[in-house]
Amino acid sequence: MCGRYAILDGKKIFLTFEKLKDLEVRGQAFEMLPRYNAAPTDSLPVIAMRDRNLGVERMRWWLIPHTSQDGKPLMGSDNRPLSAFNAKGETLESSRLFSPYFQNARCLVPADAFYEWKKISVTGIVGGKKRESVEKQPVVFRMQDERMFMFAGLFSVWRNVQGEEFPSFAIITTEPNELMKPVHNRMPVILHENDFDQWLHRDNKDTEELKKLLFPYPAEQMKAYPVSKLVSSSRNDRPECLEPIKTEQPLFE
């Protein structure tokens, strides 16, 4: 899955990706950056084709279907919001929620890093006896050269009765690559720049071909390292979230 990520400088999009150098900036797309610990329901920059124009704008990270009656997340049988910040790549075509957007509302989500948590066993002394417990150690994943990258995403635009627009998005996940596998069994889909045109084109409804883009990013082009547990709280949104720390246990074995 992908439940936290970092985006530091939106203007790097124009310097990093040749195919996006003429991107239209809509409204305050890069307001409130940098974000070192972005979390679901936050409003974040997203690149999408709207009205035949490719642009970047802020969208809420939790997809709200355009058919919603009240603009709120779908609720499950337990009266809790259904998780809609990630979309499983293998089931997009069969998903009642995500399949319409997979067909014609795909987007790119710029990021510099993303986080995942690895469960580790910790031995401590409680009442003079050894006790084992499980802790979650946050790990950050980045490109080897720390360049910006793009998640594959889906977006929706809900409109209220006054016609105001409220865009939202979800990040697509897939199986882990070899770097990710020791930490978690899912990872976000990261697209190669050569695939941007195919992914963003609103008239491209060839989902069989699009599914071929939803594979794990090459592990050898990425790096990972443990970071402070500060990142475990979305209230902590500062540079320390990205800084490496030392751990007693190896995390990638």
CSV table of C-alpha atoms in Angstrom, one decimal:
chain,number,residue,atom,x,y,z
A,1,MET,CA,0.0,0.0,0.0
A,2,CYS,CA,1.0,3.6,0.1
A,3,GLY,CA,-0.2,5.6,3.1
A,4,ARG,CA,2.4,8.4,3.4
A,5,TYR,CA,4.7,10.1,0.9
A,6,ALA,CA,6.8,13.3,0.5
A,7,ILE,CA,6.8,16.0,-2.2
A,8,LEU,CA,9.3,18.7,-1.7
A,9,ASP,CA,9.3,21.1,-4.6
A,10,GLY,CA,6.6,21.0,-7.3
A,11,LYS,CA,8.6,23.1,-9.7
A,12,LYS,CA,11.0,20.2,-10.0
A,13,ILE,CA,8.4,18.6,-12.3
A,14,PHE,CA,9.3,21.0,-15.1
A,15,LEU,CA,13.1,20.3,-14.7
A,16,THR,CA,12.8,16.5,-14.3
A,17,PHE,CA,10.3,15.5,-16.9
A,18,GLU,CA,10.7,16.6,-20.5
A,19,LYS,CA,7.1,15.5,-21.4
A,20,LEU,CA,5.7,17.8,-18.7
A,21,LYS,CA,7.7,21.0,-19.4
A,22,ASP,CA,4.6,22.7,-20.8
A,23,LEU,CA,2.3,21.7,-17.9
A,24,GLU,CA,-0.4,24.2,-17.0
A,25,VAL,CA,-0.4,25.2,-13.3
A,26,ARG,CA,-4.0,25.5,-12.0
A,27,GLY,CA,-4.7,27.7,-9.0
A,28,GLN,CA,-2.4,27.2,-6.0
A,29,ALA,CA,-1.2,23.7,-7.1
A,30,PHE,CA,2.1,23.9,-5.2
A,31,GLU,CA,0.8,25.8,-2.2
A,32,MET,CA,1.8,24.3,1.2
A,33,LEU,CA,4.9,22.6,-0.2
A,34,PRO,CA,7.2,21.1,0.9
A,35,ARG,CA,5.3,18.2,2.4
A,36,TYR,CA,7.6,15.7,4.2
A,37,ASN,CA,4.8,13.5,5.5
A,38,ALA,CA,1.7,13.8,3.3
A,39,ALA,CA,-1.2,11.6,4.5
A,40,PRO,CA,-4.6,10.5,3.2
A,41,THR,CA,-7.3,13.3,3.0
A,42,ASP,CA,-4.5,15.9,2.5
A,43,SER,CA,-4.8,18.2,-0.6
A,44,LEU,CA,-1.8,17.6,-2.8
A,45,PRO,CA,-0.6,18.3,-6.4
A,46,VAL,CA,-1.9,15.9,-9.1
A,47,ILE,CA,-1.3,16.0,-12.8
A,48,ALA,CA,-4.4,15.2,-15.0
A,49,MET,CA,-5.9,15.9,-18.4
A,50,ARG,CA,-9.1,18.0,-17.9
A,51,ASP,CA,-11.0,19.8,-20.8
A,52,ARG,CA,-8.3,18.5,-23.1
A,53,ASN,CA,-5.6,20.4,-21.3
A,54,LEU,CA,-2.9,18.8,-19.2
A,55,GLY,CA,-2.4,20.6,-15.9
A,56,VAL,CA,-1.4,20.2,-12.3
A,57,GLU,CA,-3.9,21.1,-9.5
A,58,ARG,CA,-4.5,20.2,-5.9
A,59,MET,CA,-6.7,17.2,-5.2
A,60,ARG,CA,-7.8,15.4,-2.0
A,61,TRP,CA,-6.0,12.1,-1.4
A,62,TRP,CA,-9.0,9.9,-0.9
A,63,LEU,CA,-11.1,9.2,-4.0
A,64,ILE,CA,-14.7,10.4,-3.7
A,65,PRO,CA,-16.9,9.0,-6.6
A,66,HIS,CA,-18.5,11.6,-8.8
A,67,THR,CA,-21.8,9.8,-8.2
A,68,SER,CA,-21.7,10.5,-4.4
A,69,GLN,CA,-24.8,12.1,-3.0
A,70,ASP,CA,-23.0,14.1,-0.3
A,71,GLY,CA,-19.4,14.3,-1.4
A,72,LYS,CA,-18.3,12.1,1.5
A,73,PRO,CA,-16.3,8.8,1.3
A,74,LEU,CA,-18.3,5.6,0.7
A,75,MET,CA,-19.2,3.8,3.9
A,76,GLY,CA,-18.9,0.1,4.6
A,77,SER,CA,-21.2,-2.2,6.4
A,78,ASP,CA,-19.4,-1.4,9.7
A,79,ASN,CA,-20.4,2.3,9.2
A,80,ARG,CA,-16.7,3.2,8.7
A,81,PRO,CA,-15.4,4.9,5.5
A,82,LEU,CA,-14.2,2.5,2.9
A,83,SER,CA,-10.5,2.9,2.2
A,84,ALA,CA,-10.1,4.7,-1.1
A,85,PHE,CA,-6.7,6.3,-1.0
A,86,ASN,CA,-5.1,3.2,-2.7
A,87,ALA,CA,-6.5,1.2,-5.6
A,88,LYS,CA,-5.2,-2.4,-6.1
A,89,GLY,CA,-3.9,-2.6,-9.7
A,90,GLU,CA,-4.8,-6.2,-10.2
A,91,THR,CA,-8.6,-5.6,-9.5
A,92,LEU,CA,-9.1,-2.2,-11.2
A,93,GLU,CA,-11.3,-3.6,-14.0
A,94,SER,CA,-13.6,-5.5,-11.6
A,95,SER,CA,-13.8,-2.8,-8.9
A,96,ARG,CA,-17.2,-1.0,-8.8
A,97,LEU,CA,-15.5,2.0,-7.3
A,98,PHE,CA,-12.3,2.3,-9.4
A,99,SER,CA,-13.2,0.7,-12.8
A,100,PRO,CA,-14.8,3.9,-14.3
A,101,TYR,CA,-11.8,6.0,-13.5
A,102,PHE,CA,-9.4,3.4,-14.7
A,103,GLN,CA,-11.1,3.7,-18.1
A,104,ASN,CA,-11.0,7.4,-18.5
A,105,ALA,CA,-9.7,9.4,-15.5
A,106,ARG,CA,-6.1,8.5,-14.9
A,107,CYS,CA,-3.5,10.8,-13.4
A,108,LEU,CA,0.1,11.2,-12.2
A,109,VAL,CA,0.9,11.9,-8.6
A,110,PRO,CA,4.4,13.6,-8.2
A,111,ALA,CA,6.5,12.5,-5.2
A,112,ASP,CA,10.1,12.5,-3.9
A,113,ALA,CA,9.7,9.6,-1.5
A,114,PHE,CA,7.2,7.3,0.1
A,115,TYR,CA,7.1,5.5,3.4
A,116,GLU,CA,6.2,2.0,4.6
A,117,TRP,CA,6.4,0.3,8.0
A,118,LYS,CA,8.2,-3.0,8.7
A,119,LYS,CA,7.2,-5.1,11.7
A,120,ILE,CA,10.1,-6.1,13.8
A,121,SER,CA,10.4,-8.2,17.0
A,122,VAL,CA,11.8,-6.4,20.0
A,123,THR,CA,13.0,-8.1,23.2
A,124,GLY,CA,12.7,-6.2,26.4
A,125,ILE,CA,12.7,-6.9,30.2
A,126,VAL,CA,9.3,-6.6,31.9
A,127,GLY,CA,9.2,-7.5,35.6
A,128,GLY,CA,12.6,-9.2,35.4
A,129,LYS,CA,11.5,-11.4,32.5
A,130,LYS,CA,12.2,-11.3,28.9
A,131,ARG,CA,9.2,-10.2,26.8
A,132,GLU,CA,9.0,-10.0,23.0
A,133,SER,CA,6.9,-7.4,21.3
A,134,VAL,CA,6.3,-6.2,17.8
A,135,GLU,CA,7.1,-2.7,16.7
A,136,LYS,CA,6.7,-0.9,13.4
A,137,GLN,CA,9.8,0.6,12.0
A,138,PRO,CA,9.2,3.3,9.3
A,139,VAL,CA,11.3,3.0,6.1
A,140,VAL,CA,11.6,5.5,3.3
A,141,PHE,CA,11.9,4.6,-0.4
A,142,ARG,CA,13.4,6.9,-2.9
A,143,MET,CA,15.2,6.9,-6.2
A,144,GLN,CA,18.9,6.2,-6.1
A,145,ASP,CA,19.7,9.8,-7.2
A,146,GLU,CA,16.8,11.2,-5.2
A,147,ARG,CA,15.0,12.6,-8.2
A,148,MET,CA,11.3,13.1,-8.3
A,149,PHE,CA,9.0,10.4,-9.7
A,150,MET,CA,5.4,9.8,-10.6
A,151,PHE,CA,2.8,7.4,-9.0
A,152,ALA,CA,0.1,6.1,-11.2
A,153,GLY,CA,-3.2,7.4,-10.0
A,154,LEU,CA,-6.9,7.7,-10.6
A,155,PHE,CA,-9.0,10.8,-10.1
A,156,SER,CA,-12.6,11.8,-9.7
A,157,VAL,CA,-14.4,15.2,-9.7
A,158,TRP,CA,-17.4,15.5,-7.4
A,159,ARG,CA,-19.7,18.6,-7.9
A,160,ASN,CA,-22.1,19.9,-5.4
A,161,VAL,CA,-25.5,21.4,-6.2
A,162,GLN,CA,-23.9,24.8,-6.8
A,163,GLY,CA,-21.5,23.3,-9.4
A,164,GLU,CA,-18.4,23.7,-7.3
A,165,GLU,CA,-15.8,21.1,-8.0
A,166,PHE,CA,-14.0,18.9,-5.5
A,167,PRO,CA,-11.4,16.7,-7.2
A,168,SER,CA,-9.9,13.7,-5.4
A,169,PHE,CA,-7.5,10.9,-6.2
A,170,ALA,CA,-6.2,7.4,-5.3
A,171,ILE,CA,-2.7,5.9,-5.8
A,172,ILE,CA,-2.5,2.5,-7.6
A,173,THR,CA,-0.5,-0.3,-5.9
A,174,THR,CA,1.0,-3.5,-7.2
A,175,GLU,CA,3.2,-6.4,-6.0
A,176,PRO,CA,6.5,-5.4,-4.3
A,177,ASN,CA,9.9,-5.3,-6.0
A,178,GLU,CA,12.9,-7.0,-4.4
A,179,LEU,CA,13.8,-3.9,-2.4
A,180,MET,CA,10.3,-3.5,-1.0
A,181,LYS,CA,9.5,-7.2,-0.4
A,182,PRO,CA,11.3,-7.5,3.0
A,183,VAL,CA,9.2,-4.5,4.3
A,184,HIS,CA,5.7,-4.9,2.8
A,185,ASN,CA,3.8,-7.0,0.4
A,186,ARG,CA,2.5,-4.0,-1.7
A,187,MET,CA,4.1,-1.0,-3.3
A,188,PRO,CA,2.8,2.0,-5.2
A,189,VAL,CA,3.0,1.9,-9.0
A,190,ILE,CA,5.7,4.3,-10.3
A,191,LEU,CA,5.4,5.1,-14.0
A,192,HIS,CA,8.3,5.6,-16.5
A,193,GLU,CA,8.2,8.9,-18.3
A,194,ASN,CA,7.9,7.1,-21.7
A,195,ASP,CA,4.5,5.8,-20.5
A,196,PHE,CA,3.0,9.2,-19.4
A,197,ASP,CA,1.3,9.9,-22.7
A,198,GLN,CA,-0.4,6.5,-22.8
A,199,TRP,CA,-1.5,6.7,-19.2
A,200,LEU,CA,-2.9,10.3,-19.3
A,201,HIS,CA,-4.7,10.2,-22.6
A,202,ARG,CA,-8.4,10.4,-21.8
A,203,ASP,CA,-9.5,8.7,-25.1
A,204,ASN,CA,-7.3,5.6,-24.4
A,205,LYS,CA,-9.6,3.0,-23.0
A,206,ASP,CA,-7.5,0.0,-23.8
A,207,THR,CA,-7.3,-1.3,-20.3
A,208,GLU,CA,-5.5,-4.5,-21.3
A,209,GLU,CA,-2.6,-2.4,-22.5
A,210,LEU,CA,-2.8,-0.1,-19.6
A,211,LYS,CA,-2.6,-2.9,-17.1
A,212,LYS,CA,0.8,-3.8,-18.6
A,213,LEU,CA,2.1,-0.5,-17.1
A,214,LEU,CA,1.2,-1.5,-13.6
A,215,PHE,CA,4.3,-3.4,-12.6
A,216,PRO,CA,6.9,-3.0,-9.8
A,217,TYR,CA,9.5,-0.3,-10.5
A,218,PRO,CA,13.0,-1.8,-10.9
A,219,ALA,CA,14.6,-2.2,-7.4
A,220,GLU,CA,18.1,-1.4,-8.6
A,221,GLN,CA,17.0,2.1,-9.4
A,222,MET,CA,15.7,2.7,-5.9
A,223,LYS,CA,17.1,2.9,-2.4
A,224,ALA,CA,15.6,2.5,1.1
A,225,TYR,CA,16.6,3.3,4.7
A,226,PRO,CA,15.1,3.5,8.1
A,227,VAL,CA,13.8,6.8,9.4
A,228,SER,CA,12.5,8.2,12.7
A,229,LYS,CA,9.2,7.1,14.1
A,230,LEU,CA,8.2,10.8,13.9
A,231,VAL,CA,6.7,9.9,10.5
A,232,SER,CA,4.3,7.6,12.1
A,233,SER,CA,2.2,10.6,13.1
A,234,SER,CA,0.9,12.8,10.3
A,235,ARG,CA,1.1,15.7,12.6
A,236,ASN,CA,4.9,15.6,12.2
A,237,ASP,CA,5.6,17.1,8.9
A,238,ARG,CA,9.2,18.3,8.9
A,239,PRO,CA,12.6,17.5,7.3
A,240,GLU,CA,13.6,15.0,10.0
A,241,CYS,CA,11.0,12.6,8.6
A,242,LEU,CA,13.3,11.9,5.6
A,243,GLU,CA,16.6,11.7,7.5
A,244,PRO,CA,18.2,8.3,7.9
A,245,ILE,CA,18.7,6.7,11.3
A,246,LYS,CA,20.6,3.7,12.6
A,247,THR,CA,18.7,0.6,13.8
A,248,GLU,CA,19.9,-2.4,15.8
A,249,GLN,CA,18.2,-4.9,13.5
A,250,PRO,CA,18.8,-5.3,9.8
A,251,LEU,CA,15.7,-4.4,7.8
A,252,PHE,CA,16.4,-5.9,4.4
A,253,GLU,CA,17.1,-9.5,5.1
